[in-house]
Amino acid sequence: MVRAQLLRASGVVQGVGFRPFVFRLAQQLGLNGWVLNGGEGVQIHVEGPEEALGDFRRELTERPPEAARIAALEVVWAQVRGFDGFEIRTSERRDHPTVRISPDLPVCARCLDELADPADRRFGYAYLNCTDCGPRYSIILGLPYDRPLTTMQDWVMCPDCAREYADPGDRRFHAQPVACPRCGPGYRLTRDGRESDGGASAIPEAARMLREGRILAIKGLGGYHLAGDARNPSAVASLRERKFRKEKPFALMARDLETARALIRLDPAGERLLTSVHRPIVLAPARVELPGVAPDNADLGVMLPYAPHHHLLFGSGAPEVLVMTSANRASEPIAFRDGDARERLAGIADAFLVGERPIARRVDDSVCRAGALGPAVLRRARGYAPGAVARLPTAQPILALGADLKNAITLVVGGEAFVSQHIGDLEQYEVYQAFEETVRDLTAMYQVDLAEAVIVHDLHPEYLSTAYARALPARERIAIQHHRAHVASVLAERGALKKRVVGVAFDGTGYGDDGAIWGGEFFAGSVVEGLRRVAHLRVAALPGGDAAARYPVQAAAGFLSALDGLPDLSAPPFGFPRRYGHARQLIERGVRTFPTSSVGRLFDAAAALLGFTREVSYEGQAAIWLEQLAGAGSRGAPYPCPFAGGELDFRPLLMAVVEARAAGRDRAEIARGFHRGLAGGIRDAVVALCEEHGVDTAALSGGVFQNELLLREIMALLDSGSIDLWTNREVPPNDGGISLGQAALALGRPGDVLLAAP
Ligand code: ZN
Ligand code: ZN
Ligand code: FE
């Protein structure tokens, strides 16, 4: 008997070869009907024998295309229409699309074979792609995902490409960016403002220049990279100099997995991450020394080629390890528009390898680590954005604006939380513009009217994102305290909105309920009932306020002013510069001195005591330096860091560091003792608070928990206990995850219409 079913698949189902897959499956099973992309996902009408319908459903859920993620599949019986075939219908446009936009995908194995096959018509073609691979988010101008709404709109398909595009049996069937050397965009090389090589010679010529130690600006998927030979110290040095980047590590691109294995120590989880469809930069311990690439850092960040032009560069003899850093100066955002790139990179790059396909929006490379508690995302961008990371069951659109550092935003539509790509530090004017663009971009794409949305922002009255929120015509505005948002981000990711936990939020800085600079906070509660602050790091003085983040000795002056019996720190082995004395004077006079419970600044103080007495050249540098130092130390006894009366007391911890250093102990060992001591203090606090509040789970978040060594020490201490440790997996533990937590804490206000659980 012939029966009919209507199926609706939501999730990542557009731009991932889903409709062609459905088409082929229906044909195989002899089913008739249609499939189309709707605003809420893919809709399918199939009719045929009941048994075949069952097979169809099973194949759909068990063997979807690799990059597809079906979040929900609705199935209802429908009326038999008597179709005499199966067809792919044109997309329909609907209000409030909640379909998920696919992140950009790395070039697939079959396309790579064509790329290297001299007999193939796409041999050596830098813009080849298919339904399984290629650009998505970085070329999308609007929804639904169809060629006229992508940056490929200006290229008309040649007859061969058009045939593939229209042939349901072809693997390029409805591949929106389909192109070939005859009809599509190409790459060219420009030097000194003149186009020197176009067509097939551009990439080999670029590879030759890289071999010679030159610096190239190379247009990629979501922006320009600056590339140079990583094994050529003078190329690396000149890149640092021209880019005004003193010490911050450069990312590397390795020719293949074999080459990557020789650069960094990878465990199986790390290799899975490196070769995953996200193709992130993976941080791991270095096996080799590459002068100038990552000064004072025992880790290297490595990614694999992901776009066809990367493979072509390596295939044409480019050095097998390239520095591949975002093309910008210092902390500017990555350049992605051609004119802007030419202007901003003129003094940096010796030549430009420019692809003609425009980039719709800036998307940086993502950064991950195969960490102690599983894979951690430290910068969420290309390959991840703009994926939905959580279900937040509200019918109300929510726009959460994040924090001013490492900004990313979250838009909640139809109960799905979409997290934007990493945007950056809003104090940079270009980054602030990118922030505004991203708000416009995401809300336009999901057709959210801001006047109807709830806007969530940080509690900090002077954040630029707060001022932006105030100027928006919102239905309602909510301020969420920074560290509560950190904790909530962990819970939101896991859909554990009612889960009661002890939350630990440790970071550099965030505006507290009392206006103080917080950053070592313990909470109890849940997302729905709210998070109550129940303990914190003992409050210290911070001369100079947030500006102290640049000078570890300034933080040291604040924290050490709580200690008695200090030796002369201007003398060896400490050798503190004069800034320390000045900062002490500020504290004594009570001038520009603020209370703080920041663990980030405590790390700075310890780093200063062990020799990091200069200015930091990037955020978090001193803490990373201290972690690296400790990693080289033996596991000596932990220093004391007692927890009592709702306070974690740093004084004995720092005093132990001072005494050990004065006694001439090994610095690495002292750094280790500091980490182990702090871990012990956190353990004691978590155990006591879990018992007090009757919970068995601690949620850790905040930039401090990017510290692998600290996490491992805490884990080791809690190993035999009955407390679960939760950390971020989908969004960064740093401020890149704040917006998700903000959105979660905006749920459940009076009048909020909660959707039923899926
Ligand atoms: Zn492909
Ligand atoms: Zn063509
Ligand atoms: Fe933070």
GROMACS .gro file of C-alpha atoms and ligand atoms in nm, residues 121-122 156-162 164 178-184, ligand 2:
model
   18
  121ARG     CA    1   3.889   2.019  -1.577
  122ARG     CA    2   3.941   2.166  -1.230
  156VAL     CA    3   2.757   3.300  -1.432
  157MET     CA    4   2.803   2.925  -1.455
  158CYS     CA    5   2.939   2.784  -1.778
  159PRO     CA    6   2.737   2.504  -1.944
  160ASP     CA    7   2.951   2.232  -1.783
  161CYS     CA    8   2.913   2.377  -1.433
  162ALA     CA    9   2.543   2.441  -1.491
  164GLU     CA   10   2.664   1.952  -1.279
  178VAL     CA   11   3.024   2.570  -0.796
  179ALA     CA   12   3.278   2.709  -1.042
  180CYS     CA   13   3.559   2.610  -1.275
  181PRO     CA   14   3.859   2.783  -1.435
  182ARG     CA   15   3.640   2.874  -1.732
  183CYS     CA   16   3.356   3.049  -1.554
  184GLY     CA   17   3.462   3.117  -1.196
  760ZN      ZN   18   3.237   2.648  -1.511
   0.00000   0.00000   0.00000
